[in-house]
Amino acid sequence: MSPYTALFFLFALAVTVFASPIGTQGDALVEKRSRTGRGTWFNVGLGACGKTNKDSDKIIAISSKIYGSGGYCDKITANGKSATATVRDECPSCGANDIDMSPSLFQELGDLDTGVLSVSWDFTN
């Protein structure tokens, strides 16, 4: 096998692996790709997932465009900091990659008075 054939094979294998979906959660496809958008905060309560949370819980609401049945763990990064949260709500007013965070989660990444952060996040499972 020539070195070029071996290199092409490894490249094709890598593309196949990275193009494969990570898994599913309910009816929603869980993609392992980073998303960048706006992060805001809201006072939580009964969310679209049917669970009641408190402001001290680490939860997020994701855009209606990608909302699934909930229960995903997400890794969120902002200002060089990171935190882990669980999707528990839907955010109809959010852009596709925007998230709405509980106050306690937002405070791990920035000051509530800031109101809006630039965030990068992805599904971790």
Short mmCIF file of N, CA and C in Angstrom, two decimals, residues 3-122:
data_model
loop_
_atom_site.label_atom_id
_atom_site.label_comp_id
_atom_site.label_asym_id
_atom_site.label_seq_id
_atom_site.Cartn_x
_atom_site.Cartn_y
_atom_site.Cartn_z
N PRO A 3 2.06 5.17 0.51
CA PRO A 3 1.82 6.10 1.60
C PRO A 3 0.59 6.98 1.33
N TYR A 4 0.34 7.31 0.09
CA TYR A 4 -0.82 8.15 -0.26
C TYR A 4 -2.13 7.40 -0.05
N THR A 5 -2.13 6.12 -0.37
CA THR A 5 -3.33 5.30 -0.15
C THR A 5 -3.62 5.20 1.35
N ALA A 6 -2.59 4.96 2.15
CA ALA A 6 -2.77 4.87 3.60
C ALA A 6 -3.27 6.19 4.17
N LEU A 7 -2.71 7.30 3.69
CA LEU A 7 -3.13 8.62 4.16
C LEU A 7 -4.59 8.88 3.79
N PHE A 8 -4.97 8.54 2.54
CA PHE A 8 -6.35 8.72 2.10
C PHE A 8 -7.29 7.88 2.96
N PHE A 9 -6.92 6.62 3.25
CA PHE A 9 -7.74 5.75 4.07
C PHE A 9 -7.95 6.33 5.47
N LEU A 10 -6.88 6.81 6.10
CA LEU A 10 -6.99 7.40 7.44
C LEU A 10 -7.87 8.65 7.40
N PHE A 11 -7.72 9.47 6.36
CA PHE A 11 -8.55 10.67 6.23
C PHE A 11 -10.02 10.29 6.09
N ALA A 12 -10.31 9.30 5.23
CA ALA A 12 -11.69 8.86 5.03
C ALA A 12 -12.28 8.30 6.33
N LEU A 13 -11.48 7.55 7.07
CA LEU A 13 -11.93 7.00 8.34
C LEU A 13 -12.24 8.12 9.34
N ALA A 14 -11.36 9.11 9.42
CA ALA A 14 -11.58 10.23 10.34
C ALA A 14 -12.84 11.00 9.97
N VAL A 15 -13.07 11.25 8.70
CA VAL A 15 -14.27 11.96 8.27
C VAL A 15 -15.51 11.18 8.64
N THR A 16 -15.49 9.86 8.46
CA THR A 16 -16.63 9.02 8.81
C THR A 16 -16.92 9.08 10.30
N VAL A 17 -15.90 9.01 11.12
CA VAL A 17 -16.08 9.05 12.57
C VAL A 17 -16.64 10.39 13.00
N PHE A 18 -16.08 11.49 12.51
CA PHE A 18 -16.52 12.81 12.94
C PHE A 18 -17.87 13.18 12.37
N ALA A 19 -18.29 12.58 11.29
CA ALA A 19 -19.59 12.88 10.69
C ALA A 19 -20.71 12.09 11.34
N SER A 20 -20.37 11.09 12.15
CA SER A 20 -21.38 10.25 12.78
C SER A 20 -22.04 10.97 13.94
N PRO A 21 -23.35 10.81 14.12
CA PRO A 21 -24.01 11.39 15.30
C PRO A 21 -23.51 10.69 16.55
N ILE A 22 -23.53 11.41 17.67
CA ILE A 22 -23.05 10.87 18.94
C ILE A 22 -24.04 9.89 19.54
N GLY A 23 -25.31 10.19 19.47
CA GLY A 23 -26.32 9.32 20.06
C GLY A 23 -27.65 10.03 20.04
N THR A 24 -28.65 9.42 20.66
CA THR A 24 -29.95 10.05 20.72
C THR A 24 -30.44 10.11 22.15
N GLN A 25 -31.30 11.04 22.39
CA GLN A 25 -31.96 11.20 23.69
C GLN A 25 -33.42 11.44 23.35
N GLY A 26 -34.26 10.44 23.53
CA GLY A 26 -35.65 10.60 23.13
C GLY A 26 -35.72 10.73 21.62
N ASP A 27 -36.46 11.73 21.14
CA ASP A 27 -36.58 11.96 19.72
C ASP A 27 -35.53 12.92 19.19
N ALA A 28 -34.73 13.51 20.05
CA ALA A 28 -33.76 14.52 19.63
C ALA A 28 -32.41 13.89 19.36
N LEU A 29 -31.77 14.33 18.31
CA LEU A 29 -30.43 13.88 17.98
C LEU A 29 -29.45 14.70 18.80
N VAL A 30 -28.55 14.04 19.51
CA VAL A 30 -27.55 14.74 20.31
C VAL A 30 -26.30 14.90 19.46
N GLU A 31 -25.96 16.12 19.14
CA GLU A 31 -24.79 16.39 18.31
C GLU A 31 -23.64 16.87 19.18
N LYS A 32 -22.45 16.39 18.88
CA LYS A 32 -21.26 16.84 19.58
C LYS A 32 -20.60 17.90 18.71
N ARG A 33 -21.09 19.13 18.83
CA ARG A 33 -20.49 20.24 18.12
C ARG A 33 -20.68 21.48 18.97
N SER A 34 -19.71 22.32 18.93
CA SER A 34 -19.76 23.54 19.72
C SER A 34 -20.72 24.53 19.08
N ARG A 35 -21.49 25.19 19.91
CA ARG A 35 -22.42 26.23 19.46
C ARG A 35 -22.02 27.53 20.14
N THR A 36 -22.10 28.62 19.44
CA THR A 36 -21.78 29.92 20.00
C THR A 36 -22.98 30.83 19.84
N GLY A 37 -23.35 31.49 20.93
CA GLY A 37 -24.50 32.38 20.91
C GLY A 37 -24.51 33.30 22.11
N ARG A 38 -25.68 33.85 22.38
CA ARG A 38 -25.87 34.75 23.52
C ARG A 38 -26.36 33.95 24.72
N GLY A 39 -25.84 34.29 25.88
CA GLY A 39 -26.30 33.68 27.12
C GLY A 39 -26.95 34.74 27.99
N THR A 40 -28.17 34.49 28.39
CA THR A 40 -28.90 35.41 29.27
C THR A 40 -29.36 34.61 30.49
N TRP A 41 -29.99 35.28 31.44
CA TRP A 41 -30.48 34.57 32.61
C TRP A 41 -31.96 34.86 32.83
N PHE A 42 -32.61 33.95 33.53
CA PHE A 42 -34.04 34.09 33.84
C PHE A 42 -34.33 33.47 35.19
N ASN A 43 -35.42 33.88 35.81
CA ASN A 43 -35.85 33.27 37.07
C ASN A 43 -36.62 32.00 36.73
N VAL A 44 -36.15 30.88 37.25
CA VAL A 44 -36.69 29.58 36.86
C VAL A 44 -37.93 29.22 37.66
N GLY A 45 -38.55 28.16 37.28
CA GLY A 45 -39.76 27.63 37.92
C GLY A 45 -40.08 26.32 37.24
N LEU A 46 -41.36 26.15 36.85
CA LEU A 46 -41.76 24.97 36.11
C LEU A 46 -41.33 25.14 34.66
N GLY A 47 -40.46 24.24 34.18
CA GLY A 47 -39.94 24.34 32.82
C GLY A 47 -40.70 23.46 31.85
N ALA A 48 -40.37 23.60 30.59
CA ALA A 48 -41.02 22.84 29.52
C ALA A 48 -40.79 21.34 29.66
N CYS A 49 -39.78 20.94 30.40
CA CYS A 49 -39.51 19.51 30.61
C CYS A 49 -40.40 18.91 31.69
N GLY A 50 -41.24 19.74 32.30
CA GLY A 50 -42.15 19.24 33.33
C GLY A 50 -41.55 19.17 34.72
N LYS A 51 -40.37 19.73 34.90
CA LYS A 51 -39.70 19.74 36.21
C LYS A 51 -39.71 21.15 36.78
N THR A 52 -39.86 21.24 38.09
CA THR A 52 -39.78 22.54 38.78
C THR A 52 -38.39 22.68 39.36
N ASN A 53 -37.76 23.81 39.08
CA ASN A 53 -36.42 24.09 39.57
C ASN A 53 -36.41 25.39 40.35
N LYS A 54 -35.29 25.60 41.07
CA LYS A 54 -35.06 26.84 41.83
C LYS A 54 -33.96 27.62 41.14
N ASP A 55 -33.86 28.91 41.46
CA ASP A 55 -32.82 29.75 40.88
C ASP A 55 -31.41 29.25 41.22
N SER A 56 -31.28 28.48 42.30
CA SER A 56 -29.97 27.96 42.69
C SER A 56 -29.57 26.70 41.91
N ASP A 57 -30.50 26.11 41.15
CA ASP A 57 -30.18 24.94 40.33
C ASP A 57 -29.43 25.37 39.08
N LYS A 58 -28.54 24.54 38.61
CA LYS A 58 -27.75 24.82 37.40
C LYS A 58 -28.52 24.27 36.19
N ILE A 59 -29.38 25.11 35.62
CA ILE A 59 -30.18 24.68 34.48
C ILE A 59 -30.11 25.71 33.36
N ILE A 60 -30.47 25.25 32.16
CA ILE A 60 -30.58 26.16 31.02
C ILE A 60 -31.86 25.87 30.25
N ALA A 61 -32.28 26.87 29.51
CA ALA A 61 -33.34 26.73 28.51
C ALA A 61 -32.68 26.93 27.16
N ILE A 62 -32.97 26.03 26.22
CA ILE A 62 -32.38 26.14 24.89
C ILE A 62 -33.44 26.57 23.88
N SER A 63 -32.96 27.04 22.76
CA SER A 63 -33.82 27.53 21.70
C SER A 63 -34.87 26.50 21.29
N SER A 64 -36.04 26.97 20.93
CA SER A 64 -37.09 26.08 20.43
C SER A 64 -36.63 25.32 19.20
N LYS A 65 -35.69 25.88 18.45
CA LYS A 65 -35.21 25.24 17.22
C LYS A 65 -34.44 23.95 17.48
N ILE A 66 -33.85 23.80 18.67
CA ILE A 66 -33.09 22.58 18.97
C ILE A 66 -33.57 21.88 20.23
N TYR A 67 -34.64 22.39 20.83
CA TYR A 67 -35.16 21.81 22.06
C TYR A 67 -35.60 20.36 21.85
N GLY A 68 -35.18 19.49 22.73
CA GLY A 68 -35.62 18.09 22.68
C GLY A 68 -36.54 17.83 23.86
N SER A 69 -36.46 16.65 24.42
CA SER A 69 -37.30 16.30 25.56
C SER A 69 -36.65 16.64 26.89
N GLY A 70 -35.46 17.25 26.86
CA GLY A 70 -34.79 17.67 28.09
C GLY A 70 -33.92 16.57 28.68
N GLY A 71 -33.26 16.91 29.75
CA GLY A 71 -32.43 15.94 30.43
C GLY A 71 -31.02 15.83 29.89
N TYR A 72 -30.65 16.66 28.89
CA TYR A 72 -29.29 16.63 28.38
C TYR A 72 -28.37 17.37 29.34
N CYS A 73 -27.18 16.90 29.47
CA CYS A 73 -26.17 17.65 30.20
C CYS A 73 -25.40 18.49 29.19
N ASP A 74 -25.20 19.75 29.47
CA ASP A 74 -24.50 20.64 28.56
C ASP A 74 -23.31 21.24 29.25
N LYS A 75 -22.28 21.41 28.50
CA LYS A 75 -21.11 22.13 28.99
C LYS A 75 -21.17 23.51 28.37
N ILE A 76 -21.05 24.53 29.20
CA ILE A 76 -21.17 25.90 28.76
C ILE A 76 -19.88 26.61 29.09
N THR A 77 -19.38 27.40 28.17
CA THR A 77 -18.14 28.14 28.40
C THR A 77 -18.36 29.61 28.08
N ALA A 78 -17.90 30.48 28.95
CA ALA A 78 -17.97 31.93 28.71
C ALA A 78 -16.86 32.61 29.47
N ASN A 79 -16.28 33.62 28.90
CA ASN A 79 -15.23 34.40 29.55
C ASN A 79 -14.11 33.52 30.09
N GLY A 80 -13.80 32.43 29.39
CA GLY A 80 -12.73 31.54 29.82
C GLY A 80 -13.11 30.66 31.00
N LYS A 81 -14.35 30.66 31.40
CA LYS A 81 -14.82 29.84 32.52
C LYS A 81 -15.74 28.77 31.95
N SER A 82 -15.96 27.69 32.70
CA SER A 82 -16.88 26.67 32.23
C SER A 82 -17.76 26.19 33.37
N ALA A 83 -18.91 25.64 33.02
CA ALA A 83 -19.87 25.13 33.99
C ALA A 83 -20.68 24.04 33.31
N THR A 84 -21.30 23.19 34.10
CA THR A 84 -22.15 22.14 33.56
C THR A 84 -23.57 22.37 34.04
N ALA A 85 -24.53 22.14 33.15
CA ALA A 85 -25.93 22.37 33.47
C ALA A 85 -26.79 21.31 32.80
N THR A 86 -28.05 21.26 33.17
CA THR A 86 -29.01 20.36 32.58
C THR A 86 -30.10 21.15 31.88
N VAL A 87 -30.46 20.73 30.68
CA VAL A 87 -31.57 21.38 29.97
C VAL A 87 -32.85 21.03 30.70
N ARG A 88 -33.61 22.04 31.09
CA ARG A 88 -34.88 21.82 31.76
C ARG A 88 -36.00 22.68 31.19
N ASP A 89 -35.67 23.51 30.18
CA ASP A 89 -36.68 24.43 29.68
C ASP A 89 -36.40 24.77 28.23
N GLU A 90 -37.39 25.38 27.62
CA GLU A 90 -37.32 25.82 26.24
C GLU A 90 -37.34 27.34 26.22
N CYS A 91 -36.61 27.93 25.30
CA CYS A 91 -36.54 29.39 25.19
C CYS A 91 -37.06 29.81 23.82
N PRO A 92 -38.36 30.11 23.70
CA PRO A 92 -38.93 30.49 22.41
C PRO A 92 -38.33 31.77 21.82
N SER A 93 -37.85 32.67 22.65
CA SER A 93 -37.31 33.94 22.14
C SER A 93 -35.82 33.88 21.84
N CYS A 94 -35.18 32.74 22.12
CA CYS A 94 -33.74 32.59 21.87
C CYS A 94 -33.46 32.29 20.41
N GLY A 95 -32.31 32.78 19.93
CA GLY A 95 -31.82 32.38 18.62
C GLY A 95 -31.39 30.93 18.68
N ALA A 96 -31.09 30.33 17.54
CA ALA A 96 -30.80 28.90 17.46
C ALA A 96 -29.72 28.44 18.44
N ASN A 97 -28.67 29.21 18.66
CA ASN A 97 -27.57 28.79 19.53
C ASN A 97 -27.52 29.55 20.85
N ASP A 98 -28.55 30.31 21.16
CA ASP A 98 -28.61 31.07 22.40
C ASP A 98 -29.13 30.18 23.52
N ILE A 99 -28.78 30.52 24.74
CA ILE A 99 -29.28 29.81 25.92
C ILE A 99 -29.72 30.82 26.97
N ASP A 100 -30.67 30.42 27.77
CA ASP A 100 -31.14 31.18 28.92
C ASP A 100 -30.74 30.37 30.15
N MET A 101 -30.06 30.99 31.09
CA MET A 101 -29.49 30.27 32.24
C MET A 101 -30.17 30.66 33.55
N SER A 102 -30.15 29.75 34.49
CA SER A 102 -30.59 30.07 35.85
C SER A 102 -29.61 31.11 36.43
N PRO A 103 -30.07 31.94 37.37
CA PRO A 103 -29.17 32.95 37.94
C PRO A 103 -27.89 32.37 38.52
N SER A 104 -27.98 31.23 39.21
CA SER A 104 -26.78 30.65 39.83
C SER A 104 -25.77 30.20 38.78
N LEU A 105 -26.23 29.68 37.66
CA LEU A 105 -25.33 29.27 36.59
C LEU A 105 -24.71 30.49 35.92
N PHE A 106 -25.53 31.49 35.63
CA PHE A 106 -25.03 32.72 35.01
C PHE A 106 -23.92 33.34 35.86
N GLN A 107 -24.12 33.33 37.19
CA GLN A 107 -23.13 33.93 38.10
C GLN A 107 -21.81 33.18 38.10
N GLU A 108 -21.81 31.90 37.71
CA GLU A 108 -20.54 31.17 37.60
C GLU A 108 -19.73 31.68 36.41
N LEU A 109 -20.40 32.28 35.45
CA LEU A 109 -19.76 32.72 34.21
C LEU A 109 -19.59 34.23 34.12
N GLY A 110 -20.41 34.97 34.83
CA GLY A 110 -20.36 36.43 34.78
C GLY A 110 -21.26 37.04 35.83
N ASP A 111 -21.36 38.35 35.81
CA ASP A 111 -22.16 39.10 36.77
C ASP A 111 -23.58 39.27 36.23
N LEU A 112 -24.58 39.06 37.09
CA LEU A 112 -25.97 39.21 36.67
C LEU A 112 -26.25 40.59 36.07
N ASP A 113 -25.57 41.62 36.56
CA ASP A 113 -25.77 42.98 36.05
C ASP A 113 -25.35 43.09 34.58
N THR A 114 -24.46 42.19 34.13
CA THR A 114 -24.04 42.20 32.73
C THR A 114 -25.23 41.88 31.84
N GLY A 115 -26.05 40.91 32.26
CA GLY A 115 -27.27 40.57 31.54
C GLY A 115 -27.09 39.64 30.37
N VAL A 116 -26.06 39.86 29.55
CA VAL A 116 -25.84 39.05 28.36
C VAL A 116 -24.35 38.71 28.24
N LEU A 117 -24.06 37.44 27.97
CA LEU A 117 -22.69 36.98 27.75
C LEU A 117 -22.61 36.30 26.39
N SER A 118 -21.44 36.31 25.81
CA SER A 118 -21.18 35.49 24.64
C SER A 118 -20.77 34.12 25.17
N VAL A 119 -21.45 33.07 24.74
CA VAL A 119 -21.17 31.72 25.26
C VAL A 119 -20.93 30.74 24.13
N SER A 120 -20.12 29.74 24.43
CA SER A 120 -19.95 28.56 23.57
C SER A 120 -20.36 27.37 24.40
N TRP A 121 -21.13 26.47 23.81
CA TRP A 121 -21.61 25.33 24.58
C TRP A 121 -21.81 24.14 23.64
N ASP A 122 -21.94 22.95 24.25
CA ASP A 122 -22.24 21.75 23.48
C ASP A 122 -22.91 20.72 24.38
#
